[in-house]
GROMACS .gro file of C-alpha atoms in nm:
model
  140
    1MET     CA    1  12.510   7.877  23.575
    2ALA     CA    2  12.352   8.102  23.840
    3VAL     CA    3  12.076   7.912  24.019
    4VAL     CA    4  11.798   8.081  24.215
    5ILE     CA    5  11.525   7.938  24.432
    6ARG     CA    6  11.210   8.129  24.345
    7MET     CA    7  10.837   8.097  24.293
    8ALA     CA    8  10.679   8.008  23.958
    9ARG     CA    9  10.311   8.096  23.924
   10ALA     CA   10  10.062   7.826  23.839
   11GLY     CA   11   9.687   7.806  23.872
   12ALA     CA   12   9.404   7.970  23.684
   13LYS     CA   13   9.310   8.335  23.658
   14LYS     CA   14   9.239   8.486  24.002
   15GLN     CA   15   9.335   8.153  24.164
   16PRO     CA   16   9.708   8.182  24.226
   17HIS     CA   17   9.916   7.883  24.321
   18PHE     CA   18  10.295   7.886  24.319
   19ARG     CA   19  10.564   7.622  24.276
   20ILE     CA   20  10.887   7.682  24.465
   21VAL     CA   21  11.155   7.587  24.214
   22ALA     CA   22  11.529   7.587  24.155
   23ALA     CA   23  11.582   7.759  23.822
   24ASP     CA   24  11.848   7.924  23.611
   25LYS     CA   25  11.844   8.296  23.686
   26ARG     CA   26  11.807   8.380  23.316
   27SER     CA   27  11.495   8.167  23.259
   28SER     CA   28  11.150   8.325  23.269
   29ARG     CA   29  10.944   8.327  23.588
   30ASP     CA   30  10.706   8.051  23.483
   31GLY     CA   31  10.943   7.887  23.236
   32LYS     CA   32  11.187   7.601  23.249
   33PHE     CA   33  11.318   7.502  23.592
   34LEU     CA   34  11.570   7.252  23.723
   35GLU     CA   35  11.369   7.102  24.008
   36LYS     CA   36  11.044   7.157  24.197
   37LEU     CA   37  11.122   7.212  24.566
   38GLY     CA   38  10.781   7.289  24.714
   39THR     CA   39  10.452   7.474  24.678
   40TYR     CA   40  10.284   7.788  24.811
   41ASP     CA   41   9.907   7.843  24.810
   42PRO     CA   42   9.827   8.200  24.921
   43ARG     CA   43   9.453   8.128  24.932
   44LEU     CA   44   9.484   7.897  25.232
   45LYS     CA   45   9.480   8.030  25.590
   46LYS     CA   46   9.814   8.141  25.731
   47ASP     CA   47   9.820   7.866  25.993
   48ASP     CA   48   9.732   7.589  25.744
   49PRO     CA   49  10.025   7.344  25.712
   50LYS     CA   50   9.955   7.299  25.338
   51ARG     CA   51   9.997   7.673  25.269
   52VAL     CA   52  10.374   7.630  25.226
   53THR     CA   53  10.526   7.288  25.161
   54LEU     CA   54  10.903   7.253  25.128
   55ASN     CA   55  11.133   6.964  25.036
   56VAL     CA   56  11.394   7.054  25.300
   57GLU     CA   57  11.660   6.804  25.188
   58ARG     CA   58  11.663   6.928  24.828
   59ILE     CA   59  11.650   7.294  24.931
   60GLU     CA   60  11.953   7.243  25.155
   61PHE     CA   61  12.129   7.068  24.866
   62TRP     CA   62  12.071   7.362  24.631
   63LEU     CA   63  12.169   7.616  24.896
   64LYS     CA   64  12.496   7.430  24.960
   65ASN     CA   65  12.563   7.434  24.586
   66GLY     CA   66  12.529   7.812  24.563
   67ALA     CA   67  12.161   7.871  24.487
   68VAL     CA   68  12.031   8.209  24.605
   69PRO     CA   69  11.670   8.230  24.733
   70SER     CA   70  11.442   8.515  24.630
   71GLU     CA   71  11.319   8.753  24.901
   72ARG     CA   72  10.985   8.578  24.949
   73VAL     CA   73  11.137   8.230  24.945
   74ALA     CA   74  11.403   8.346  25.195
   75ARG     CA   75  11.119   8.445  25.431
   76PHE     CA   76  10.960   8.101  25.386
   77LEU     CA   77  11.295   7.938  25.464
   78GLY     CA   78  11.331   8.157  25.772
   79ALA     CA   79  10.983   8.061  25.893
   80ALA     CA   80  11.072   7.692  25.841
   81LYS     CA   81  11.397   7.748  26.037
   82ILE     CA   82  11.612   7.636  25.743
   83ARG     CA   83  11.794   7.971  25.731
   84PRO     CA   84  11.792   8.278  25.954
   85VAL     CA   85  11.497   8.510  25.891
   86PRO     CA   86  11.616   8.794  25.664
   87GLU     CA   87  11.563   9.153  25.772
   88ARG     CA   88  11.295   9.336  25.585
   89ARG     CA   89  11.421   9.610  25.361
   90ASN     CA   90  11.313   9.958  25.460
   91ASN     CA   91  11.361  10.274  25.258
   92PRO     CA   92  11.236  10.571  25.462
   93GLU     CA   93  11.333  10.810  25.181
   94LYS     CA   94  11.076  10.650  24.952
   95ALA     CA   95  10.796  10.708  25.204
   96LYS     CA   96  10.862  11.082  25.226
   97PRO     CA   97  10.624  11.311  25.037
   98LYS     CA   98  10.744  11.428  24.697
   99THR     CA   99  10.820  11.796  24.619
  100LYS     CA  100  10.468  11.897  24.514
  101ALA     CA  101  10.317  11.742  24.827
  102GLN     CA  102  10.582  11.914  25.042
  103GLU     CA  103  10.491  12.249  24.883
  104ARG     CA  104  10.122  12.190  24.960
  105LEU     CA  105  10.208  12.093  25.317
  106LYS     CA  106  10.423  12.404  25.362
  107ALA     CA  107  10.142  12.628  25.227
  108LYS     CA  108   9.893  12.461  25.460
  109GLU     CA  109  10.124  12.516  25.760
  110GLU     CA  110  10.172  12.884  25.669
  111LYS     CA  111   9.796  12.929  25.638
  112ALA     CA  112   9.741  12.764  25.978
  113LYS     CA  113  10.014  12.983  26.132
  114ALA     CA  114   9.853  13.299  25.991
  115ALA     CA  115   9.513  13.191  26.126
  116ALA     CA  116   9.667  13.125  26.470
  117GLU     CA  117   9.831  13.470  26.471
  118ALA     CA  118   9.502  13.633  26.372
  119ALA     CA  119   9.321  13.450  26.651
  120ALA     CA  120   9.589  13.549  26.904
  121ALA     CA  121   9.577  13.920  26.812
  122PRO     CA  122   9.345  14.125  27.038
  123ALA     CA  123   9.010  14.191  26.879
  124PRO     CA  124   8.908  14.558  26.841
  125ALA     CA  125   8.674  14.678  27.117
  126VAL     CA  126   8.309  14.696  27.026
  127THR     CA  127   8.152  15.038  27.094
  128PRO     CA  128   7.800  15.072  27.223
  129ALA     CA  129   7.560  15.225  26.977
  130GLY     CA  130   7.602  15.602  26.972
  131GLY     CA  131   7.854  15.614  27.257
  132PRO     CA  132   8.224  15.692  27.243
  133SER     CA  133   8.479  15.418  27.219
  134PRO     CA  134   8.631  15.321  27.556
  135ASP     CA  135   8.978  15.356  27.400
  136ALA     CA  136   8.909  15.698  27.252
  137PRO     CA  137   9.071  15.994  27.429
  138ALA     CA  138   8.830  16.206  27.627
  139GLN     CA  139   8.728  16.523  27.447
  140GLY     CA  140   8.661  16.813  27.661
   0.00000   0.00000   0.00000
């Protein structure tokens, strides 16, 4: 049986409260679990000691017997110095703009480049009213 240490949601609507439990991987999130190992109350302040409570002895027992913590629980265990803090996953490819956004960005850059070229080009000389253009060849 594959055992995981994960959070099971409890509490009323819009008032989340989580149990940290050891459960069979195949059981539902809030369903049957093997043992309650702690609690997590996200509504409390981050520095409140009751925000995350852990039964360290039982967690170590389950970890020694092959239980795998979920990502969030692994961070809690790292903060409690039970395990090393896991590295956060980062996928820079996912943050890149999609094809349509890239096309819009390219069109915007081309438009800005054309405007810059137009601004850099010398403006035609303005002729005084009724007089010849300073660039015009002298007629004699």
